[in-house]
PDB file of C-alpha atoms in Angstrom:
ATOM      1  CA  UNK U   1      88.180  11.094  27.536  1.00 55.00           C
ATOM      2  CA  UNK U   2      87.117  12.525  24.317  1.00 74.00           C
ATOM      3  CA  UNK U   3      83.635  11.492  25.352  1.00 81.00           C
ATOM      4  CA  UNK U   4      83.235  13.696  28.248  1.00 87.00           C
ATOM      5  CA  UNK U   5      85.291  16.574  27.505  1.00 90.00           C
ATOM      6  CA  UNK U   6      86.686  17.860  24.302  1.00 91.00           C
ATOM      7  CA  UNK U   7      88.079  21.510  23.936  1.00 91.00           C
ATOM      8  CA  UNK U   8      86.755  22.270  20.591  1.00 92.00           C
ATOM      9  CA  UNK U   9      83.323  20.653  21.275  1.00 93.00           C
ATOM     10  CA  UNK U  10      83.109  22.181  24.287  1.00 95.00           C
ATOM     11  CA  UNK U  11      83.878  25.724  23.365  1.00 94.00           C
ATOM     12  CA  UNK U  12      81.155  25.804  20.308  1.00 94.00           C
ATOM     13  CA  UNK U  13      78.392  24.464  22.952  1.00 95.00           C
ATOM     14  CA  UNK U  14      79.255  27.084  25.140  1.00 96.00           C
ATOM     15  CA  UNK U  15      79.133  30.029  22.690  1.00 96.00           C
ATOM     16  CA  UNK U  16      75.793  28.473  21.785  1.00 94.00           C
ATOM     17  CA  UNK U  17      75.010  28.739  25.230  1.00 95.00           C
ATOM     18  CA  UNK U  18      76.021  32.729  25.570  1.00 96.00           C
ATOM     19  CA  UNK U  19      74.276  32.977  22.227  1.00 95.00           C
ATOM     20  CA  UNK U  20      70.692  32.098  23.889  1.00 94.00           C
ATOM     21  CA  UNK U  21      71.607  33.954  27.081  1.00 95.00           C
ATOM     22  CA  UNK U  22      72.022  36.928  25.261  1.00 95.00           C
ATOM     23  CA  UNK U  23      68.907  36.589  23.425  1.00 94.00           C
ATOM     24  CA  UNK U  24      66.574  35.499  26.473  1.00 93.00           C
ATOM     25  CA  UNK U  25      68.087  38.179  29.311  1.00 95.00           C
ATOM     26  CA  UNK U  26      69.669  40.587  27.771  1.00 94.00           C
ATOM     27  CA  UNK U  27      66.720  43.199  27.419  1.00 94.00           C
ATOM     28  CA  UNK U  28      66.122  41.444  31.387  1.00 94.00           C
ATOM     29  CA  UNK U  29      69.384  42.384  32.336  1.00 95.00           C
ATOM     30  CA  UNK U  30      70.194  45.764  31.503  1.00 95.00           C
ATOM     31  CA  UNK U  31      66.921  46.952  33.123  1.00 94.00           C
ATOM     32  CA  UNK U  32      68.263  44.974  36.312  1.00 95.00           C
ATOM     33  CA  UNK U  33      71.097  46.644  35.721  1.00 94.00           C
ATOM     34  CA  UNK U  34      70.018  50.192  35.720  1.00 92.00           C
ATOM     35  CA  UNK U  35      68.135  49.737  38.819  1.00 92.00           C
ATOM     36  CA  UNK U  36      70.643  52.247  41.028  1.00 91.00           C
ATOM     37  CA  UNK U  37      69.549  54.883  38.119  1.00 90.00           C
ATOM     38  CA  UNK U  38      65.748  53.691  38.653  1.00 89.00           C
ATOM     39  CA  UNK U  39      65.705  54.304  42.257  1.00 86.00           C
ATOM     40  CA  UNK U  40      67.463  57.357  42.252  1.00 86.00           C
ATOM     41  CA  UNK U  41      65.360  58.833  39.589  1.00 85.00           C
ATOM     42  CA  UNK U  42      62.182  57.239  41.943  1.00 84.00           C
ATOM     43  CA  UNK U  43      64.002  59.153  44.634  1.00 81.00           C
ATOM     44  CA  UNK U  44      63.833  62.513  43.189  1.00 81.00           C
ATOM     45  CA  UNK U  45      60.580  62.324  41.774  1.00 83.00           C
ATOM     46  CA  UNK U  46      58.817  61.912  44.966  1.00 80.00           C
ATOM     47  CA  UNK U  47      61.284  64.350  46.247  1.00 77.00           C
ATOM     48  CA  UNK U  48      60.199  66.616  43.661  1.00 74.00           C
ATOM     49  CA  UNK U  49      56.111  65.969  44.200  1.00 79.00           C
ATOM     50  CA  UNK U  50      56.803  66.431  48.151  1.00 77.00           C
ATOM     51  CA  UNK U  51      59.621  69.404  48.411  1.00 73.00           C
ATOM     52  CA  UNK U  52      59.472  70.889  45.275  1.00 69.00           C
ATOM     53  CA  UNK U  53      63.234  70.476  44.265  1.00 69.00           C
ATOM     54  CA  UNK U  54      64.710  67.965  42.423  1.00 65.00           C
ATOM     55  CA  UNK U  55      67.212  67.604  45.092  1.00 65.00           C
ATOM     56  CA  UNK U  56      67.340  63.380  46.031  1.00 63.00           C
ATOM     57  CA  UNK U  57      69.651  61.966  48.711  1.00 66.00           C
ATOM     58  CA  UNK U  58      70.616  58.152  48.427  1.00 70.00           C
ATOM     59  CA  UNK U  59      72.199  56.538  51.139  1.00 72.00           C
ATOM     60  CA  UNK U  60      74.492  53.181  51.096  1.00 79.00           C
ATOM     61  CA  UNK U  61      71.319  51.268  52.066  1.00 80.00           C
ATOM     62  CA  UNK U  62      69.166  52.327  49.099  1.00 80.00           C
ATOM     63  CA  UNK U  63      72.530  51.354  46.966  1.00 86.00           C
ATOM     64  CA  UNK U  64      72.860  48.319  48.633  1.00 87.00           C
ATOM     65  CA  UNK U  65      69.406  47.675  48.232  1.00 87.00           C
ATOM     66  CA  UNK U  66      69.188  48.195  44.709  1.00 89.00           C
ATOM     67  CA  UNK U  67      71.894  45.658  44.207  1.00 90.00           C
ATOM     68  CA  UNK U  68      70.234  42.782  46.465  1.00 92.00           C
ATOM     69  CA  UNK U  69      67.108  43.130  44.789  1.00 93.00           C
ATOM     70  CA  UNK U  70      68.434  43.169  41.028  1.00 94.00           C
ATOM     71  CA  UNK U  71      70.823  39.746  42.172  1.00 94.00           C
ATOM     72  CA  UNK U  72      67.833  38.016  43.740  1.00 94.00           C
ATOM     73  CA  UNK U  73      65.400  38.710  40.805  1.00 95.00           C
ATOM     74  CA  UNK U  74      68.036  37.703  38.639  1.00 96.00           C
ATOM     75  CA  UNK U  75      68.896  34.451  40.228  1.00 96.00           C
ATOM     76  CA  UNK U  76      65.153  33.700  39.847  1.00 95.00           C
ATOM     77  CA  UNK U  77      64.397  34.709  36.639  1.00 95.00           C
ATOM     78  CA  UNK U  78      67.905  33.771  34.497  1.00 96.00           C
ATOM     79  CA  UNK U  79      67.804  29.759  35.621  1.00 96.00           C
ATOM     80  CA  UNK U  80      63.685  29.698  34.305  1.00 94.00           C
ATOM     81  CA  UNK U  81      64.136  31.790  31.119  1.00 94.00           C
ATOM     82  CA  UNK U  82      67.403  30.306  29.951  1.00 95.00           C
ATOM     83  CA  UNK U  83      66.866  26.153  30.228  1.00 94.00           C
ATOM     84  CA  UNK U  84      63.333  26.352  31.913  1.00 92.00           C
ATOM     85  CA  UNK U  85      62.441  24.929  28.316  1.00 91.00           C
ATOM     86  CA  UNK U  86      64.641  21.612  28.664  1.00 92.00           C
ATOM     87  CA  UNK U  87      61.770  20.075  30.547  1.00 91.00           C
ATOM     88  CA  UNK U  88      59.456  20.244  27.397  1.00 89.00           C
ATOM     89  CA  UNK U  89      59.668  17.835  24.764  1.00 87.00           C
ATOM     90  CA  UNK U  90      60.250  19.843  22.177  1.00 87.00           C
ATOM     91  CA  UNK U  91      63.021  21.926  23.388  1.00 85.00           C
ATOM     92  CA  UNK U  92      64.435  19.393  25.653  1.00 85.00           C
ATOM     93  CA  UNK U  93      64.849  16.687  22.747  1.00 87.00           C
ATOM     94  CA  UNK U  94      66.878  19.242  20.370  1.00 89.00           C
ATOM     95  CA  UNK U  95      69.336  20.234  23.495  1.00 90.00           C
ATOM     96  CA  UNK U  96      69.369  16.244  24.416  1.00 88.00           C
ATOM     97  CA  UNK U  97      70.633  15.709  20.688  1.00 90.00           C
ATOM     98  CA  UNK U  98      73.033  18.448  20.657  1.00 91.00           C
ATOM     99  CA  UNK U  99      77.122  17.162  20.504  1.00 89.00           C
ATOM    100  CA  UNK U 100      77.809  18.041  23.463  1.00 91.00           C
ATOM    101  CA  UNK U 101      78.806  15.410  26.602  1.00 93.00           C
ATOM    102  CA  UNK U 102      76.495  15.863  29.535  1.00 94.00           C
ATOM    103  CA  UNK U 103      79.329  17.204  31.321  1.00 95.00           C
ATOM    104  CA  UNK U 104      79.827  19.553  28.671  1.00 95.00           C
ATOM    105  CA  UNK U 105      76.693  20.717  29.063  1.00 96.00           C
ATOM    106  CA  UNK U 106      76.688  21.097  32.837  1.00 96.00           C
ATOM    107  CA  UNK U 107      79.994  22.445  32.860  1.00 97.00           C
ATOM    108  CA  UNK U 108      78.726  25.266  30.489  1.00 96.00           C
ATOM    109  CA  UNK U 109      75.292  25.739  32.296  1.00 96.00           C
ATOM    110  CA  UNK U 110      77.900  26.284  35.441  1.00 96.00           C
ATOM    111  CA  UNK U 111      80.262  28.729  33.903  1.00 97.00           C
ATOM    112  CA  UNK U 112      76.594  30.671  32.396  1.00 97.00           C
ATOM    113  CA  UNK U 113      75.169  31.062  36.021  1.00 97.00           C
ATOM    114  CA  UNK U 114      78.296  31.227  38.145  1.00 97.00           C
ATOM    115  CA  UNK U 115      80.487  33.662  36.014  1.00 96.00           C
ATOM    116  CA  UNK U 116      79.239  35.340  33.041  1.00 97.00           C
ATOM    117  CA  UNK U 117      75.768  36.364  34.644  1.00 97.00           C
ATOM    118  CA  UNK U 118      77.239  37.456  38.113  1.00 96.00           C
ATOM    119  CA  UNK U 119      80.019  39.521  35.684  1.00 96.00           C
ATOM    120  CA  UNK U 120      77.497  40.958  33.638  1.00 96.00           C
ATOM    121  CA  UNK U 121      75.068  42.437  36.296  1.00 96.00           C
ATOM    122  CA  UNK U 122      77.677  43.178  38.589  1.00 95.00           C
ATOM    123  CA  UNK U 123      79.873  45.575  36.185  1.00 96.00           C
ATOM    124  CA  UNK U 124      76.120  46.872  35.352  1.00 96.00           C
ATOM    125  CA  UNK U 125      74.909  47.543  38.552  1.00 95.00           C
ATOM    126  CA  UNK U 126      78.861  48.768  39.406  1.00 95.00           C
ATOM    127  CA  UNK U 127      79.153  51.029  36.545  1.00 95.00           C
ATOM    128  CA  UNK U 128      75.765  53.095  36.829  1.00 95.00           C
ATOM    129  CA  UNK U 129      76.082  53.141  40.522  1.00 93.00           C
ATOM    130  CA  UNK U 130      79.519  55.042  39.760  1.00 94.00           C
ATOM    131  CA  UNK U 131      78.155  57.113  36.934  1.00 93.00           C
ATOM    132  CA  UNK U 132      75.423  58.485  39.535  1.00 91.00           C
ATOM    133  CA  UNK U 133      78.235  59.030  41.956  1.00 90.00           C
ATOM    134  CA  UNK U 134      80.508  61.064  39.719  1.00 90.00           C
ATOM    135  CA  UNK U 135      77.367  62.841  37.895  1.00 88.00           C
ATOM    136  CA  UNK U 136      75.971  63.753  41.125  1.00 86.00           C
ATOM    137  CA  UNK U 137      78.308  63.834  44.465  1.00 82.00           C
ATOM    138  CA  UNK U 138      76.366  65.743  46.663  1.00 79.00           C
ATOM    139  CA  UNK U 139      73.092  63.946  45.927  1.00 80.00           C
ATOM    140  CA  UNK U 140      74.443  60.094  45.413  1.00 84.00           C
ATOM    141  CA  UNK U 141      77.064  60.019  47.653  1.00 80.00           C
ATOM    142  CA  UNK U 142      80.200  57.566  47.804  1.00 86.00           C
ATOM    143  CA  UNK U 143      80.047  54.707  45.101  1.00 89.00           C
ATOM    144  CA  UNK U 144      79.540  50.949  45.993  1.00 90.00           C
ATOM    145  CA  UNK U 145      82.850  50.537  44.647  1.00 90.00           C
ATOM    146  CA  UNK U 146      83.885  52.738  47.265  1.00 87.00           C
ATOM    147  CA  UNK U 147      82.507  51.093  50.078  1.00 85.00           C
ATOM    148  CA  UNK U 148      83.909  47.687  48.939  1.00 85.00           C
ATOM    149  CA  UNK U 149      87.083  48.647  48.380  1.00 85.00           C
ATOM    150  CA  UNK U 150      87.418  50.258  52.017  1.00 84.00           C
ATOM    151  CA  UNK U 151      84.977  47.933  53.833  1.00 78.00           C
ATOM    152  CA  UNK U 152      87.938  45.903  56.178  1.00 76.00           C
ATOM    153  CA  UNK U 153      89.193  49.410  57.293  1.00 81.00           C
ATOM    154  CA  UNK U 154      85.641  50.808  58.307  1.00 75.00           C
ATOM    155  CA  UNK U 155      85.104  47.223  60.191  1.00 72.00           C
ATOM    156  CA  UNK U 156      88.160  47.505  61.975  1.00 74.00           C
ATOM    157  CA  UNK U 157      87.849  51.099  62.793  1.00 71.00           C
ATOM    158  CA  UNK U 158      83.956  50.897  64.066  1.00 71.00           C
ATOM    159  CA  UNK U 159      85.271  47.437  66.213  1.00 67.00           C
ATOM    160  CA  UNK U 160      88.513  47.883  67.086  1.00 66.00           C
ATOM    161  CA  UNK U 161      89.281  44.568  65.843  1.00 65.00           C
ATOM    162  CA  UNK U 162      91.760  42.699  63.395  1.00 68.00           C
ATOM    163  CA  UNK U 163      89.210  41.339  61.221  1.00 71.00           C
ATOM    164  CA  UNK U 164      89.550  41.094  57.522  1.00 74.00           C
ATOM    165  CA  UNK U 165      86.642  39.577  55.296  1.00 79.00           C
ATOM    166  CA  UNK U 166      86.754  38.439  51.546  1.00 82.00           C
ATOM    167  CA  UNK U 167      83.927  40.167  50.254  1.00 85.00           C
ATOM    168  CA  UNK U 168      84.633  38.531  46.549  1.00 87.00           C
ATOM    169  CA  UNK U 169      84.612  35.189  48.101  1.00 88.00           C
ATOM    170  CA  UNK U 170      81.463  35.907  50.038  1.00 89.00           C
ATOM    171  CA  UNK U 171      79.579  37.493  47.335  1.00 91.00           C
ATOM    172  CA  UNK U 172      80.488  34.745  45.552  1.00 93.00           C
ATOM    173  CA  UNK U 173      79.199  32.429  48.196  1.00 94.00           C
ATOM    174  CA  UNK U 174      76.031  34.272  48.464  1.00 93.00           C
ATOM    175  CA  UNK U 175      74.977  34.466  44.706  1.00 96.00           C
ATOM    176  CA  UNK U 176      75.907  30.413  44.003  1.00 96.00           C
ATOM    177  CA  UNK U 177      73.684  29.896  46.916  1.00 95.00           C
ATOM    178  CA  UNK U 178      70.895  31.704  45.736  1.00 95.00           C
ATOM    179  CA  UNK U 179      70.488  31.170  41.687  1.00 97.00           C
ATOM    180  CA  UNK U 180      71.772  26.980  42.191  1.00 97.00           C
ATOM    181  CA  UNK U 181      68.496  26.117  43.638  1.00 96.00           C
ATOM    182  CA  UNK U 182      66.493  28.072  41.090  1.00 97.00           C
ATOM    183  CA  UNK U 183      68.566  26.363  38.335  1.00 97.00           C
ATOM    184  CA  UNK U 184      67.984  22.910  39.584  1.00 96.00           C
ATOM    185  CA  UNK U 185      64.054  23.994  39.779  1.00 96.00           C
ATOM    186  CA  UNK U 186      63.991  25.411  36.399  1.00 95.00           C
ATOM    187  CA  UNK U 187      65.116  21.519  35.249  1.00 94.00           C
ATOM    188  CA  UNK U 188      63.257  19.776  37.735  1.00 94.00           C
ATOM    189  CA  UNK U 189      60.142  21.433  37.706  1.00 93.00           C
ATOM    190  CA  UNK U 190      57.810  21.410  34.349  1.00 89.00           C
ATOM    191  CA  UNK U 191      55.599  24.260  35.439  1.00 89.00           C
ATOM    192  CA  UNK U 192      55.870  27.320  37.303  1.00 91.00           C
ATOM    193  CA  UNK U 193      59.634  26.572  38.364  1.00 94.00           C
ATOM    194  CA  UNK U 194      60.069  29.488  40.476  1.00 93.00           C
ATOM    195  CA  UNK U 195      57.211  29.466  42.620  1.00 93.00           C
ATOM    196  CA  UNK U 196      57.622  25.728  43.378  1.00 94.00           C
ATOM    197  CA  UNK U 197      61.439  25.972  43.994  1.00 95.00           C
ATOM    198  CA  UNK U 198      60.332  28.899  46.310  1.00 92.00           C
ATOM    199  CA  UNK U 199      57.983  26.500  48.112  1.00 94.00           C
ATOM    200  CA  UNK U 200      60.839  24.370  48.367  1.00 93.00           C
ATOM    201  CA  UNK U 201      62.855  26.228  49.762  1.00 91.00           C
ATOM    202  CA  UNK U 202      60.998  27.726  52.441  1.00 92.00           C
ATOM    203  CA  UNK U 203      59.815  24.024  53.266  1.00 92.00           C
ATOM    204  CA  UNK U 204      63.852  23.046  53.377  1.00 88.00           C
ATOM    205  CA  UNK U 205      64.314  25.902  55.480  1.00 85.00           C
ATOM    206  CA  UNK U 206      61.528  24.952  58.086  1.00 89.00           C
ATOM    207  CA  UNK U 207      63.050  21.608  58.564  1.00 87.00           C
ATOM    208  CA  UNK U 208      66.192  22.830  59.121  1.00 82.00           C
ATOM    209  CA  UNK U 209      64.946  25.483  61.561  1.00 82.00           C
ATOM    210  CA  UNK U 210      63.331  23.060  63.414  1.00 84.00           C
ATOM    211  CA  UNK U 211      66.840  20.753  63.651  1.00 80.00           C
ATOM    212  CA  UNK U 212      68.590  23.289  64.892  1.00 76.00           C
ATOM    213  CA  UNK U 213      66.116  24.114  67.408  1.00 79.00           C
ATOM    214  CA  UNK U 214      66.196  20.218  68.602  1.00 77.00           C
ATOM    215  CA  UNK U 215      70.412  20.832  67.813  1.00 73.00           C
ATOM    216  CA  UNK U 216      70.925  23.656  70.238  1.00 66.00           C
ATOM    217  CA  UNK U 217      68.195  22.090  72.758  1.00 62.00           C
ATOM    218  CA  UNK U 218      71.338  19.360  73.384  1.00 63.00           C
ATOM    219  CA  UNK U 219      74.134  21.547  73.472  1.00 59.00           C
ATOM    220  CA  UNK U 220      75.302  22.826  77.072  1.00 58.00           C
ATOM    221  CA  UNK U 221      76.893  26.292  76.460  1.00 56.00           C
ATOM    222  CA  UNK U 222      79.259  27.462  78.901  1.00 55.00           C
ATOM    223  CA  UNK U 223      78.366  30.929  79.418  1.00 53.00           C
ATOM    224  CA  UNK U 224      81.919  31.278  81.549  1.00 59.00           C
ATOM    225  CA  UNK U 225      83.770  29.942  78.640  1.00 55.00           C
ATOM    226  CA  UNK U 226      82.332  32.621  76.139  1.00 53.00           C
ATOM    227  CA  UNK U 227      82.976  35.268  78.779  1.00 56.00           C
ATOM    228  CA  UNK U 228      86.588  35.107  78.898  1.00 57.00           C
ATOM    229  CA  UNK U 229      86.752  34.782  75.144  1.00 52.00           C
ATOM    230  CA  UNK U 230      85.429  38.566  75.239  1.00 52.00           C
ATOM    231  CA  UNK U 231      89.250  40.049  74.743  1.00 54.00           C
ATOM    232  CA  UNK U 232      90.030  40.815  71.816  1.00 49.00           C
ATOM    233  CA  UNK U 233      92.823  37.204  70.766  1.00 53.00           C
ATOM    234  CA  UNK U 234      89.348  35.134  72.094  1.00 58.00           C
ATOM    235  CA  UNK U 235      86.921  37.432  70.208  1.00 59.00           C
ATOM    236  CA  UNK U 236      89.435  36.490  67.015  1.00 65.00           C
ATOM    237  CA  UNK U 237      89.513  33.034  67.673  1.00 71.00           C
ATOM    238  CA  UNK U 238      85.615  32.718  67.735  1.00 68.00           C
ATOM    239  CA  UNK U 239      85.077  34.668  64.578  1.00 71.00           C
ATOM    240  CA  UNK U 240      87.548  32.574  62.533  1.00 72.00           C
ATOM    241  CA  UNK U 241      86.162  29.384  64.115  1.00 75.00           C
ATOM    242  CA  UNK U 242      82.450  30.591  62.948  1.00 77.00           C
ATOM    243  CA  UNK U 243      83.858  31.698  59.934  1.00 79.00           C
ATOM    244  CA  UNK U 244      85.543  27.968  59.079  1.00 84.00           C
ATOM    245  CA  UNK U 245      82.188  26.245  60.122  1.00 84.00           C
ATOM    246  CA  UNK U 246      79.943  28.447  57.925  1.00 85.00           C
ATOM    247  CA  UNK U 247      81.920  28.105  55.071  1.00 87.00           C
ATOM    248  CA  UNK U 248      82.050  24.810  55.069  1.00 91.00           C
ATOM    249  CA  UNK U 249      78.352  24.620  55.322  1.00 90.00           C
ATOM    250  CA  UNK U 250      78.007  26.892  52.163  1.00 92.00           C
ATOM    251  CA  UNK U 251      80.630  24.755  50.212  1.00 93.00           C
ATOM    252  CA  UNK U 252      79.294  21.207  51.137  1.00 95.00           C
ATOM    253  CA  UNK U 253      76.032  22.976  50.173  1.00 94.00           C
ATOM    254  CA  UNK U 254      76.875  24.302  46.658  1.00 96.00           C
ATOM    255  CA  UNK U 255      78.624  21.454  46.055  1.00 96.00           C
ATOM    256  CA  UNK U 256      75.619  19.174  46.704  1.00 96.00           C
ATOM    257  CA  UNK U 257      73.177  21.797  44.630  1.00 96.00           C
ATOM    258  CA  UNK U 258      75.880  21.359  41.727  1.00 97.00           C
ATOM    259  CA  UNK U 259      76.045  17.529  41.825  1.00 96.00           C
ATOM    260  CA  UNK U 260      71.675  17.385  41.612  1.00 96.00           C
ATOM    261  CA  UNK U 261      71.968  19.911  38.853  1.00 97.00           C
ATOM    262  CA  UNK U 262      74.758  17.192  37.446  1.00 96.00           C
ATOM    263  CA  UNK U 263      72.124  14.087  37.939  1.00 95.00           C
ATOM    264  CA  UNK U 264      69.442  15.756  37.125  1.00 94.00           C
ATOM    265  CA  UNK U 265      70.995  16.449  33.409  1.00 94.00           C
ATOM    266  CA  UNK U 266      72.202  12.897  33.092  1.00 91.00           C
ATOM    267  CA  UNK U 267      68.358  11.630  33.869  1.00 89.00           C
ATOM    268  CA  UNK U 268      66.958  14.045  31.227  1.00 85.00           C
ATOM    269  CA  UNK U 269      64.825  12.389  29.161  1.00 73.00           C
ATOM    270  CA  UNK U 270      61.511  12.888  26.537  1.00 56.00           C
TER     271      UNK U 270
END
């Protein structure tokens, strides 16, 4: 057991590995970070050039925005600039000969991508969000944290319906499934990692597109049957059947991205 996992080993590898995190995305990070402050300063200079006032409005979808494109550059850039060098010989020989298990080691890459960098840019992206709110209320508007916090109530009172979603769980969801396929291209790939796990991607989602296509071709929907689920108990029933099925999906997916990151790790070699 001692071999796979140890405590003590494990817990000096993975300070070593928040050790080169912080020195290859931290300057990365807190720009991605202060992108809410970017935009709205963006916002009121134009504002300024067009109106002559340095009056900006931002609404929930510029915040929103703001946040979807810091998380998607992030998940693209961390997984390249953080072990995009374990595929040349140099590099990838000293971290092969570090004392750490190769489960240690994915374990810790794991914890890097799925916790600490989601934690990091998200109380970034949180926090000046909320400092723009407070600083300006008129101008900036509500805070994300706002709109998160109250986000089943607004859904229930725009639909009329029970529903309640886990946003943690989903934005969970959502980030694993977008930085796990640029890690595992960042190991697999020697050269320009991103744009080939991009090309991957887009080439996994054609096939995919065109299976469902031939999927739904087969099925026979009964157009009575989704009818009478309209009410409100049937309109219930659908979403948390949808909602079982697509999580599912995501799970079984991250769960095969991990398990390639896992092989691909143990087949290291230079």
């Amino acid at each position: 057991m001692n071999k796979i996992f140890s405590p003590s080993r494990f817990g000096k590898y993975f300070l070593h590995d928040l050790v080169t995190a912080r020195n290859n995305f931290l300057v990365s990070g807190l720009i991605l970070g202060c992108l809410p402050v970017v935009i709205f300063a963006v916002n009121s200079l134009f504002n300024r050039l067009i109106t002559g006032s340095w009056t900006a409005y931002v609404n929930p979808v510029n915040q929103v925005t703001s946040v979807i494109v810091a998380t998607i550059v992030a998940s693209m850039v961390f997984p390249a600039k953080m072990y995009g060098s374990l595929t040349e010989r140099r590099a990838g020989s000293s971290w092969l000969m570090m004392p750490a298990s190769n489960f240690e080691k994915w374990l810790s890459m794991c914890l890097v991508c799925l916790l600490v960098l989601p934690v990091f840019l998200g109380v970034l992206l949180l926090g000046t969000d909320s400092a723009l709110s407070a600083l300006f209320p008129m101008n900036y508007g509500r805070s994300l944290v706002y709109w998160l916090f109250n986000a089943n109530s607004l859904i229930r009172d725009s639909t009329g319906l029970d529903i309640s979603i886990n946003i943690p769980a989903i934005i969970f969801i959502e980030w694993a499934e977008c930085i796990l396929p640029f890690l595992l291209g960042a190991i697999f790939f020697r050269k320009s990692k991103v744009a080939k796990t991009f090309l991957a991607l887009m080439l996994l989602g054609l096939v995919f597109s065109i299976l469902s296509i031939v999927f739904a071709g087969n099925v026979n929907i009964d157009f009575n049957e989704l009818q009478s689920m309209a009410d409100s108990a049937g309109a219930r029933r659908l979403i948390d059947s949808l909602n079982i099925l697509i999580s599912a999906v995501s799970l079984a997916y991250i769960a095969a991205l991990l398990g390639l990151v896992f092989l691909r790790i143990k087949t290291l070699k230079h």
